[in-house]
PDB file of C-alpha atoms and ligand atoms in Angstrom:
ATOM      1  CA  MET S 243     -89.191 -31.035  -1.926  1.00 45.00           C
ATOM      2  CA  ARG S 244     -88.268 -29.296   0.885  1.00 48.00           C
ATOM      3  CA  SER S 245     -87.756 -25.706   0.870  1.00 47.00           C
ATOM      4  CA  SER S 246     -84.104 -26.044   1.410  1.00 49.00           C
ATOM      5  CA  ASP S 247     -83.974 -27.769  -1.672  1.00 55.00           C
ATOM      6  CA  SER S 248     -85.320 -25.165  -3.966  1.00 64.00           C
ATOM      7  CA  PRO S 249     -83.022 -23.613  -6.852  1.00 65.00           C
ATOM      8  CA  LYS S 250     -83.277 -20.596  -5.073  1.00 70.00           C
ATOM      9  CA  ASN S 251     -82.064 -21.258  -2.169  1.00 74.00           C
ATOM     10  CA  HIS S 252     -79.282 -23.758  -3.774  1.00 77.00           C
ATOM     11  CA  SER S 253     -77.674 -20.696  -5.593  1.00 80.00           C
ATOM     12  CA  PHE S 254     -77.851 -18.246  -2.517  1.00 79.00           C
ATOM     13  CA  ARG S 255     -75.979 -20.790  -0.433  1.00 85.00           C
ATOM     14  CA  LYS S 256     -73.603 -21.356  -3.528  1.00 87.00           C
ATOM     15  CA  GLU S 257     -72.748 -17.580  -3.301  1.00 89.00           C
ATOM     16  CA  VAL S 258     -72.118 -17.659   0.472  1.00 87.00           C
ATOM     17  CA  ILE S 259     -69.896 -20.472   0.279  1.00 88.00           C
ATOM     18  CA  LEU S 260     -67.825 -18.373  -2.501  1.00 89.00           C
ATOM     19  CA  ALA S 261     -67.885 -15.002  -0.687  1.00 88.00           C
ATOM     20  CA  LEU S 262     -66.747 -16.868   2.267  1.00 90.00           C
ATOM     21  CA  LEU S 263     -63.929 -18.611   0.178  1.00 89.00           C
ATOM     22  CA  LEU S 264     -63.168 -15.276  -1.548  1.00 89.00           C
ATOM     23  CA  VAL S 265     -62.737 -13.665   1.802  1.00 87.00           C
ATOM     24  CA  VAL S 266     -60.551 -16.785   3.530  1.00 87.00           C
ATOM     25  CA  LEU S 267     -58.787 -16.675  -0.006  1.00 89.00           C
ATOM     26  CA  THR S 268     -57.937 -12.640   0.354  1.00 86.00           C
ATOM     27  CA  LEU S 269     -57.221 -13.069   4.230  1.00 88.00           C
ATOM     28  CA  ALA S 270     -54.661 -15.914   3.739  1.00 86.00           C
ATOM     29  CA  SER S 271     -53.046 -14.134   0.839  1.00 85.00           C
ATOM     30  CA  GLY S 272     -52.417 -10.947   2.771  1.00 84.00           C
ATOM     31  CA  PHE S 273     -51.055 -13.088   5.364  1.00 83.00           C
ATOM     32  CA  LEU S 274     -48.250 -15.096   2.863  1.00 84.00           C
ATOM     33  CA  ILE S 275     -47.491 -11.656   1.600  1.00 81.00           C
ATOM     34  CA  GLN S 276     -46.845 -10.442   4.760  1.00 85.00           C
ATOM     35  CA  VAL S 277     -44.854 -13.311   5.740  1.00 77.00           C
ATOM     36  CA  LEU S 278     -42.710 -13.188   2.462  1.00 78.00           C
ATOM     37  CA  LEU S 279     -42.235  -9.490   3.119  1.00 79.00           C
ATOM     38  CA  GLN S 280     -40.522  -9.910   6.579  1.00 79.00           C
ATOM     39  CA  ILE S 281     -38.567 -12.914   5.210  1.00 73.00           C
ATOM     40  CA  GLN S 282     -37.158 -10.783   2.923  1.00 73.00           C
ATOM     41  CA  ALA S 283     -36.662  -7.998   5.536  1.00 70.00           C
ATOM     42  CA  ASN S 284     -34.598 -10.470   7.921  1.00 66.00           C
ATOM     43  CA  ARG S 285     -32.522 -11.638   5.025  1.00 63.00           C
ATOM     44  CA  ARG S 286     -31.740  -8.056   3.824  1.00 61.00           C
ATOM     45  CA  ALA S 287     -31.135  -7.255   7.567  1.00 56.00           C
ATOM     46  CA  GLU S 288     -28.739 -10.509   7.868  1.00 52.00           C
ATOM     47  CA  GLN S 289     -26.964  -9.221   4.769  1.00 49.00           C
ATOM     48  CA  ARG S 290     -26.419  -5.935   6.478  1.00 46.00           C
ATOM     49  CA  ALA S 291     -25.251  -7.494   9.511  1.00 42.00           C
ATOM     50  CA  GLY S 292     -23.452 -10.180   7.744  1.00 37.00           C
ATOM     51  CA  LEU S 293     -19.900  -9.066   8.214  1.00 35.00           C
ATOM     52  CA  LEU S 294     -20.500  -9.169  11.859  1.00 34.00           C
ATOM     53  CA  MET S 295     -21.169 -12.946  11.919  1.00 38.00           C
ATOM     54  CA  VAL S 296     -17.638 -13.612  13.289  1.00 37.00           C
ATOM     55  CA  ASP S 297     -16.644 -15.519  16.337  1.00 41.00           C
ATOM     56  CA  THR S 298     -13.225 -16.741  15.374  1.00 40.00           C
ATOM     57  CA  LEU S 299     -10.269 -14.802  14.648  1.00 41.00           C
ATOM     58  CA  GLU S 300     -10.079 -16.454  11.506  1.00 44.00           C
ATOM     59  CA  GLU S 301     -13.549 -15.397  10.335  1.00 43.00           C
ATOM     60  CA  PHE S 302     -12.700 -11.905  11.674  1.00 38.00           C
ATOM     61  CA  SER S 303      -9.381 -11.970   9.382  1.00 40.00           C
ATOM     62  CA  ALA S 304     -11.189 -13.385   6.672  1.00 44.00           C
ATOM     63  CA  TYR S 305     -13.212 -10.501   7.120  1.00 40.00           C
ATOM     64  CA  ALA S 306     -10.466  -7.840   7.256  1.00 39.00           C
ATOM     65  CA  TRP S 307      -8.474  -9.221   4.387  1.00 41.00           C
ATOM     66  CA  ASN S 308     -11.579  -9.460   2.276  1.00 41.00           C
ATOM     67  CA  GLU S 309     -11.263  -6.768  -0.910  1.00 33.00           C
ATOM     68  CA  HIS S 310     -15.033  -5.817  -0.610  1.00 33.00           C
ATOM     69  CA  ALA S 311     -14.487  -5.716   2.988  1.00 35.00           C
ATOM     70  CA  ARG S 312     -12.210  -2.948   2.684  1.00 36.00           C
ATOM     71  CA  SER S 313     -14.088  -1.201  -0.294  1.00 38.00           C
ATOM     72  CA  LYS S 314     -15.727   2.289   0.943  1.00 43.00           C
ATOM     73  CA  ALA S 315     -19.291   0.873   0.779  1.00 47.00           C
ATOM     74  CA  ALA S 316     -18.247  -1.759   3.245  1.00 43.00           C
ATOM     75  CA  ALA S 317     -16.699   0.941   5.698  1.00 44.00           C
ATOM     76  CA  GLU S 318     -19.802   2.650   5.177  1.00 53.00           C
ATOM     77  CA  ARG S 319     -21.924  -0.320   6.233  1.00 50.00           C
ATOM     78  CA  LEU S 320     -19.313  -0.813   9.371  1.00 48.00           C
ATOM     79  CA  ALA S 321     -19.967   2.638  10.591  1.00 56.00           C
ATOM     80  CA  ASP S 322     -24.208   2.200  10.595  1.00 57.00           C
ATOM     81  CA  LEU S 323     -23.514  -0.747  12.911  1.00 53.00           C
ATOM     82  CA  PRO S 324     -24.038  -0.069  16.506  1.00 55.00           C
ATOM     83  CA  LYS S 325     -21.276   0.972  18.446  1.00 58.00           C
ATOM     84  CA  LYS S 326     -20.940  -2.152  20.642  1.00 54.00           C
ATOM     85  CA  LYS S 327     -20.755  -4.565  17.796  1.00 52.00           C
ATOM     86  CA  GLN S 328     -18.180  -2.414  16.421  1.00 49.00           C
ATOM     87  CA  LYS S 329     -16.364  -2.607  19.455  1.00 50.00           C
ATOM     88  CA  ARG S 330     -16.487  -6.128  19.389  1.00 48.00           C
ATOM     89  CA  LEU S 331     -14.620  -6.048  16.325  1.00 44.00           C
ATOM     90  CA  ASP S 332     -11.951  -3.799  17.390  1.00 47.00           C
ATOM     91  CA  ASP S 333     -11.642  -6.219  20.565  1.00 49.00           C
ATOM     92  CA  LEU S 334     -11.517  -9.078  18.704  1.00 47.00           C
ATOM     93  CA  GLN S 335      -8.345  -7.686  16.545  1.00 46.00           C
ATOM     94  CA  LEU S 336      -6.675  -5.694  19.514  1.00 49.00           C
ATOM     95  CA  ASP S 337      -6.753  -8.362  21.658  1.00 81.00           C
ATOM     96  CA  LEU S 338      -4.417 -10.849  19.482  1.00 92.00           C
ATOM     97  CA  LEU S 339      -2.024  -7.888  18.551  1.00 93.00           C
ATOM     98  CA  THR S 340      -2.052  -6.250  22.229  1.00 93.00           C
ATOM     99  CA  ILE S 341       1.479  -4.763  22.712  1.00 94.00           C
ATOM    100  CA  VAL S 342       2.947  -5.000  26.231  1.00 94.00           C
ATOM    101  CA  SER S 343       6.176  -3.431  26.621  1.00 92.00           C
ATOM    102  CA  ALA S 344       7.741  -0.564  28.738  1.00 90.00           C
ATOM    103  CA  ALA S 345       6.183   1.572  26.751  1.00 89.00           C
ATOM    104  CA  SER S 346       3.041   0.205  26.664  1.00 90.00           C
ATOM    105  CA  PRO S 347       2.347  -1.536  29.943  1.00 92.00           C
ATOM    106  CA  LEU S 348      -0.414  -4.149  30.690  1.00 91.00           C
ATOM    107  CA  GLN S 349      -3.738  -3.380  31.723  1.00 86.00           C
ATOM    108  CA  GLU S 350      -3.830  -3.812  35.981  1.00 86.00           C
ATOM    109  CA  GLY S 351      -5.372  -6.820  36.909  1.00 87.00           C
ATOM    110  CA  TYR S 352      -5.392  -8.492  33.610  1.00 89.00           C
ATOM    111  CA  VAL S 353      -5.797 -12.317  34.055  1.00 90.00           C
ATOM    112  CA  PRO S 354      -6.300 -14.490  30.787  1.00 91.00           C
ATOM    113  CA  LYS S 355      -8.426 -17.764  30.859  1.00 92.00           C
ATOM    114  CA  LEU S 356      -5.873 -20.151  30.855  1.00 95.00           C
ATOM    115  CA  ASP S 357      -4.636 -23.809  29.924  1.00 97.00           C
ATOM    116  CA  THR S 358      -1.864 -25.966  30.647  1.00 97.00           C
ATOM    117  CA  VAL S 359       0.708 -26.534  27.785  1.00 97.00           C
ATOM    118  CA  VAL S 360       2.888 -28.815  30.004  1.00 96.00           C
ATOM    119  CA  GLU S 361       3.778 -29.532  33.356  1.00 94.00           C
ATOM    120  CA  GLU S 362       3.202 -25.987  35.284  1.00 94.00           C
ATOM    121  CA  TYR S 363       3.609 -24.159  32.589  1.00 97.00           C
ATOM    122  CA  GLN S 364       0.415 -22.194  31.185  1.00 97.00           C
ATOM    123  CA  LEU S 365      -0.954 -19.735  28.220  1.00 97.00           C
ATOM    124  CA  ASP S 366      -3.770 -18.352  27.126  1.00 96.00           C
ATOM    125  CA  ALA S 367      -6.473 -20.862  26.561  1.00 95.00           C
ATOM    126  CA  ARG S 368      -6.351 -19.927  22.826  1.00 94.00           C
ATOM    127  CA  CYS S 369      -2.835 -20.889  21.941  1.00 96.00           C
ATOM    128  CA  ALA S 370      -1.630 -23.397  24.858  1.00 97.00           C
ATOM    129  CA  SER S 371      -2.936 -26.482  22.959  1.00 97.00           C
ATOM    130  CA  ILE S 372      -1.328 -25.316  19.779  1.00 97.00           C
ATOM    131  CA  CYS S 373       1.862 -24.180  21.375  1.00 98.00           C
ATOM    132  CA  TRP S 374       1.916 -27.956  22.314  1.00 98.00           C
ATOM    133  CA  ASP S 375       1.283 -29.322  19.114  1.00 97.00           C
ATOM    134  CA  MET S 376       3.763 -27.163  17.419  1.00 98.00           C
ATOM    135  CA  MET S 377       6.844 -28.306  19.798  1.00 98.00           C
ATOM    136  CA  GLN S 378       5.089 -31.878  19.236  1.00 97.00           C
ATOM    137  CA  ASP S 379       5.607 -31.907  15.615  1.00 97.00           C
ATOM    138  CA  CYS S 380       9.082 -30.103  15.428  1.00 98.00           C
ATOM    139  CA  ARG S 381      10.128 -33.456  17.792  1.00 97.00           C
ATOM    140  CA  ALA S 382       8.094 -35.932  15.163  1.00 97.00           C
ATOM    141  CA  GLU S 383      10.044 -34.472  12.283  1.00 96.00           C
ATOM    142  CA  ASN S 384      13.147 -34.865  14.302  1.00 95.00           C
ATOM    143  CA  ALA S 385      14.292 -31.289  14.008  1.00 97.00           C
ATOM    144  CA  GLY S 386      15.130 -30.484  17.493  1.00 96.00           C
ATOM    145  CA  PHE S 387      13.834 -31.532  20.885  1.00 97.00           C
ATOM    146  CA  PRO S 388      12.112 -28.203  22.064  1.00 97.00           C
ATOM    147  CA  MET S 389      10.948 -27.397  26.173  1.00 97.00           C
ATOM    148  CA  ILE S 390       9.157 -24.779  27.331  1.00 97.00           C
ATOM    149  CA  CYS S 391      11.113 -22.953  30.129  1.00 96.00           C
ATOM    150  CA  SER S 392       8.682 -19.708  30.825  1.00 96.00           C
ATOM    151  CA  ALA S 393       4.807 -19.466  29.750  1.00 97.00           C
ATOM    152  CA  TYR S 394       2.485 -17.274  31.286  1.00 97.00           C
ATOM    153  CA  ARG S 395       3.533 -15.259  34.458  1.00 96.00           C
ATOM    154  CA  THR S 396       1.511 -13.742  37.176  1.00 95.00           C
ATOM    155  CA  GLN S 397       2.398  -9.892  38.643  1.00 93.00           C
ATOM    156  CA  ALA S 398       3.631 -11.193  41.486  1.00 94.00           C
ATOM    157  CA  PHE S 399       6.148 -13.817  39.619  1.00 95.00           C
ATOM    158  CA  GLN S 400       7.285 -11.049  37.409  1.00 94.00           C
ATOM    159  CA  GLN S 401       7.658  -8.900  40.376  1.00 94.00           C
ATOM    160  CA  GLU S 402       9.741 -11.414  42.315  1.00 94.00           C
ATOM    161  CA  LEU S 403      12.100 -11.885  38.917  1.00 93.00           C
ATOM    162  CA  PHE S 404      12.477  -8.694  38.776  1.00 94.00           C
ATOM    163  CA  ASP S 405      13.651  -8.011  42.705  1.00 94.00           C
ATOM    164  CA  ASN S 406      15.967 -11.238  42.214  1.00 94.00           C
ATOM    165  CA  LYS S 407      17.861  -9.123  39.564  1.00 94.00           C
ATOM    166  CA  VAL S 408      17.818  -6.018  41.481  1.00 94.00           C
ATOM    167  CA  VAL S 409      19.618  -8.089  43.962  1.00 94.00           C
ATOM    168  CA  ARG S 410      21.875  -9.640  41.767  1.00 94.00           C
ATOM    169  CA  VAL S 411      22.946  -6.454  40.073  1.00 94.00           C
ATOM    170  CA  MET S 412      23.493  -4.638  43.471  1.00 95.00           C
ATOM    171  CA  GLN S 413      25.843  -7.705  44.841  1.00 93.00           C
ATOM    172  CA  GLU S 414      27.557  -7.638  41.276  1.00 93.00           C
ATOM    173  CA  HIS S 415      28.294  -3.861  41.048  1.00 92.00           C
ATOM    174  CA  TYR S 416      27.751  -2.304  44.474  1.00 93.00           C
ATOM    175  CA  CYS S 417      25.882   0.174  43.452  1.00 91.00           C
ATOM    176  CA  THR S 418      22.352   1.848  44.876  1.00 91.00           C
ATOM    177  CA  VAL S 419      18.949   0.171  44.635  1.00 91.00           C
ATOM    178  CA  GLU S 420      17.666   3.042  41.934  1.00 92.00           C
ATOM    179  CA  GLU S 421      20.989   2.292  40.237  1.00 93.00           C
ATOM    180  CA  ALA S 422      20.442  -1.585  40.119  1.00 93.00           C
ATOM    181  CA  THR S 423      16.900  -0.810  39.068  1.00 93.00           C
ATOM    182  CA  ALA S 424      17.816   0.750  36.160  1.00 91.00           C
ATOM    183  CA  LEU S 425      20.220  -1.823  35.321  1.00 91.00           C
ATOM    184  CA  ALA S 426      17.634  -4.566  36.123  1.00 91.00           C
ATOM    185  CA  ALA S 427      15.611  -3.223  33.842  1.00 88.00           C
ATOM    186  CA  GLU S 428      17.663  -3.533  30.677  1.00 83.00           C
ATOM    187  CA  GLU S 429      17.386  -7.549  31.299  1.00 85.00           C
ATOM    188  CA  VAL S 430      14.466  -8.501  33.082  1.00 89.00           C
ATOM    189  CA  ALA S 431      11.020  -6.683  32.199  1.00 91.00           C
ATOM    190  CA  TYR S 432       9.654  -4.489  34.981  1.00 92.00           C
ATOM    191  CA  PRO S 433       6.305  -5.986  36.368  1.00 93.00           C
ATOM    192  CA  GLY S 434       3.331  -5.266  33.801  1.00 94.00           C
ATOM    193  CA  THR S 435       5.702  -4.769  31.013  1.00 94.00           C
ATOM    194  CA  SER S 436       6.301  -8.512  30.435  1.00 95.00           C
ATOM    195  CA  GLU S 437       4.822 -10.053  27.585  1.00 95.00           C
ATOM    196  CA  HIS S 438       4.806 -13.309  29.548  1.00 96.00           C
ATOM    197  CA  GLN S 439       2.090 -11.609  31.905  1.00 95.00           C
ATOM    198  CA  LEU S 440      -0.357 -11.388  28.743  1.00 94.00           C
ATOM    199  CA  GLY S 441      -0.657 -15.240  28.482  1.00 96.00           C
ATOM    200  CA  LEU S 442       0.284 -15.092  24.867  1.00 97.00           C
ATOM    201  CA  ALA S 443       4.080 -15.378  25.087  1.00 98.00           C
ATOM    202  CA  ALA S 444       6.352 -18.680  25.481  1.00 98.00           C
ATOM    203  CA  ASP S 445      10.077 -19.218  25.737  1.00 98.00           C
ATOM    204  CA  ILE S 446      10.927 -22.346  23.756  1.00 98.00           C
ATOM    205  CA  ILE S 447      14.607 -23.851  23.938  1.00 97.00           C
ATOM    206  CA  ASP S 448      16.234 -26.871  22.508  1.00 97.00           C
ATOM    207  CA  GLU S 449      17.013 -30.069  25.249  1.00 96.00           C
ATOM    208  CA  THR S 450      20.822 -29.786  23.721  1.00 96.00           C
ATOM    209  CA  TYR S 451      21.281 -26.168  24.718  1.00 96.00           C
ATOM    210  CA  PRO S 452      19.172 -24.917  27.416  1.00 94.00           C
ATOM    211  CA  TYR S 453      20.530 -21.286  27.711  1.00 95.00           C
ATOM    212  CA  LEU S 454      18.949 -18.069  26.610  1.00 94.00           C
ATOM    213  CA  THR S 455      21.654 -16.804  24.634  1.00 95.00           C
ATOM    214  CA  GLU S 456      22.020 -15.845  20.880  1.00 96.00           C
ATOM    215  CA  TRP S 457      23.712 -19.272  20.427  1.00 97.00           C
ATOM    216  CA  GLN S 458      20.085 -20.655  21.180  1.00 97.00           C
ATOM    217  CA  GLU S 459      19.417 -19.742  17.489  1.00 97.00           C
ATOM    218  CA  THR S 460      21.593 -22.353  16.253  1.00 97.00           C
ATOM    219  CA  THR S 461      19.645 -25.276  17.491  1.00 98.00           C
ATOM    220  CA  GLY S 462      17.289 -27.574  15.638  1.00 97.00           C
ATOM    221  CA  THR S 463      14.423 -26.163  17.696  1.00 98.00           C
ATOM    222  CA  GLN S 464      15.085 -22.680  16.702  1.00 98.00           C
ATOM    223  CA  LYS S 465      15.712 -23.309  12.805  1.00 98.00           C
ATOM    224  CA  TRP S 466      12.470 -25.377  13.018  1.00 98.00           C
ATOM    225  CA  LEU S 467      10.511 -22.820  14.661  1.00 98.00           C
ATOM    226  CA  LYS S 468      11.581 -19.816  12.681  1.00 97.00           C
ATOM    227  CA  GLU S 469      10.375 -21.707   9.628  1.00 97.00           C
ATOM    228  CA  HIS S 470       7.092 -23.474  10.915  1.00 98.00           C
ATOM    229  CA  ALA S 471       5.955 -21.024  13.816  1.00 98.00           C
ATOM    230  CA  ALA S 472       4.084 -18.769  11.840  1.00 98.00           C
ATOM    231  CA  ASP S 473       1.362 -21.956  10.529  1.00 97.00           C
ATOM    232  CA  TYR S 474       0.707 -22.035  14.051  1.00 98.00           C
ATOM    233  CA  GLY S 475      -0.074 -18.747  14.930  1.00 97.00           C
ATOM    234  CA  PHE S 476       3.357 -17.916  16.412  1.00 98.00           C
ATOM    235  CA  ILE S 477       6.128 -15.197  15.702  1.00 98.00           C
ATOM    236  CA  LEU S 478       9.630 -14.485  17.026  1.00 98.00           C
ATOM    237  CA  ARG S 479       8.929 -11.766  18.872  1.00 98.00           C
ATOM    238  CA  TYR S 480      12.050 -10.128  19.275  1.00 97.00           C
ATOM    239  CA  PRO S 481      14.185 -10.749  16.285  1.00 97.00           C
ATOM    240  CA  PRO S 482      17.660  -9.584  15.753  1.00 96.00           C
ATOM    241  CA  GLU S 483      18.623  -5.925  15.027  1.00 94.00           C
ATOM    242  CA  SER S 484      15.065  -4.655  16.257  1.00 94.00           C
ATOM    243  CA  SER S 485      15.864  -3.916  19.841  1.00 91.00           C
ATOM    244  CA  GLU S 486      15.595  -0.363  18.849  1.00 92.00           C
ATOM    245  CA  ILE S 487      11.931  -0.851  18.125  1.00 94.00           C
ATOM    246  CA  THR S 488      10.761  -3.417  20.291  1.00 93.00           C
ATOM    247  CA  GLY S 489      12.743  -2.359  23.600  1.00 89.00           C
ATOM    248  CA  ILE S 490      14.144  -6.084  24.082  1.00 90.00           C
ATOM    249  CA  ILE S 491      17.189  -7.722  22.777  1.00 90.00           C
ATOM    250  CA  TYR S 492      17.090 -10.485  20.102  1.00 95.00           C
ATOM    251  CA  GLU S 493      15.609 -13.362  21.758  1.00 96.00           C
ATOM    252  CA  PRO S 494      15.325 -16.323  19.417  1.00 97.00           C
ATOM    253  CA  TRP S 495      13.280 -18.232  22.103  1.00 97.00           C
ATOM    254  CA  HIS S 496      10.425 -15.868  22.818  1.00 98.00           C
ATOM    255  CA  TYR S 497       7.521 -16.733  20.988  1.00 98.00           C
ATOM    256  CA  ARG S 498       4.309 -15.193  20.679  1.00 98.00           C
ATOM    257  CA  TYR S 499       0.761 -16.103  19.734  1.00 97.00           C
ATOM    258  CA  VAL S 500      -1.236 -13.739  17.298  1.00 96.00           C
ATOM    259  CA  GLY S 501      -2.915 -16.447  15.153  1.00 95.00           C
ATOM    260  CA  GLU S 502      -2.162 -17.883  12.064  1.00 94.00           C
ATOM    261  CA  LYS S 503      -3.309 -14.909   9.974  1.00 92.00           C
ATOM    262  CA  PHE S 504      -1.569 -12.271  11.525  1.00 94.00           C
ATOM    263  CA  ALA S 505       1.412 -14.272  12.219  1.00 96.00           C
ATOM    264  CA  HIS S 506       1.977 -15.286   8.255  1.00 96.00           C
ATOM    265  CA  GLU S 507       1.485 -11.336   7.535  1.00 95.00           C
ATOM    266  CA  ILE S 508       3.937 -10.451   9.617  1.00 96.00           C
ATOM    267  CA  THR S 509       6.979 -13.039   9.013  1.00 96.00           C
ATOM    268  CA  ASN S 510       6.291 -12.614   5.182  1.00 96.00           C
ATOM    269  CA  MET S 511       6.539  -8.961   5.695  1.00 95.00           C
ATOM    270  CA  GLY S 512       9.487  -9.225   7.817  1.00 95.00           C
ATOM    271  CA  LEU S 513       8.145  -6.751  10.535  1.00 96.00           C
ATOM    272  CA  THR S 514       7.963  -6.795  14.622  1.00 96.00           C
ATOM    273  CA  LEU S 515       4.631  -6.688  15.921  1.00 96.00           C
ATOM    274  CA  GLU S 516       5.314  -2.812  17.026  1.00 95.00           C
ATOM    275  CA  GLU S 517       5.739  -2.012  13.034  1.00 95.00           C
ATOM    276  CA  TYR S 518       2.570  -4.680  12.171  1.00 93.00           C
ATOM    277  CA  VAL S 519       0.219  -2.779  14.215  1.00 91.00           C
ATOM    278  CA  ALA S 520       1.237   0.542  13.439  1.00 91.00           C
ATOM    279  CA  TRP S 521       1.205  -0.427   9.637  1.00 90.00           C
ATOM    280  CA  ARG S 522      -2.364  -2.011  10.136  1.00 86.00           C
ATOM    281  CA  ARG S 523      -3.537   1.401  12.097  1.00 82.00           C
ATOM    282  CA  GLY S 524      -2.202   3.536   9.151  1.00 80.00           C
ATOM    283  CA  ARG S 525      -3.930   1.960   6.200  1.00 69.00           C
TER     284      ARG S 525
HETATM  285 ZN1  LIG V  24      10.073 -14.509  27.105  1.00 94.92          ZN
END
C-alpha cells in the first residue's frame, strides 16, 4: 500500500478540498451579493432618473401631464436632478412653445433645422412632413384645396418684405420713412419678430380663394383645418378678437406647430399661445 493511500492522508486531503471549496463558495457568494446589490442600486438610480428618460415631446408631455409627476414628491426629485438635465427639460418644453412677436423678438441668428414641405417652402424638420400630411388629408377628404403660400422665412427675406411694405406705404401716403415704418409694422412683422422666422409657422390658403383676407375663413380648407389642425399638432395662431393679446390681426390662414399634446390643450381651452404659456408658467 502506498503512503498516499493511507486512511490518514486520505481524510487530510478531503479536509483540504472541503476547506478550498468553502473558500471558493464564500468568495463566489460574496461576489454574487456584490453584483446583486449593484444591480439593485442601478435600478434605483434609473427609477430616480426615470422622469428624465424623454427623447420626444410626446414623452415629455406624458411626463408633464402625469398626475404623479405633478405631485410634490416628483417636484422634489426634479429639484435634485443635475442642472444640465433640468435645462434639457426646459428647452424641450420652451422650444415648441416659443413666442416670437414684437414684444418677444427671436433670438438673433436663430436658424432651425429645416425640411422641405413642398417646392420652395420649408419648415422646421419636426413639422415639415406633418404639415404636408395635414394638407394631403384635407384634400383626400374632399374638404378643400389647401396650398402653402408662406412658410419659413430668413431674416433677410423678412427684411425684404418689410422694406417693400415701407416703400408701398410711402407711395400710398406720401409720408416720411419713419411714419411709413410705423404704419408698415402694423401689417408686416418687423424683421426678427415674425413667427415665420421660427420655422414652425405656415400660411395655408385655399386654391379657390388665394387671398389673405378674413373671408379666407369661409373656405373649405379653413373650415377643415379649424376642426383637425390640433390632431396634427398645429394651432390657429392668431384667432379672431385676440389681436390685443397677440399683437396681430385675425389671420385664419396662419397655423403654428406646437406638437399634438399642446395643440389639443390650447385648442380645447380656447386660448392664444400667449395666454397658454402664461397659464403654464403660473401653475
Ligand atoms: Zn403667417
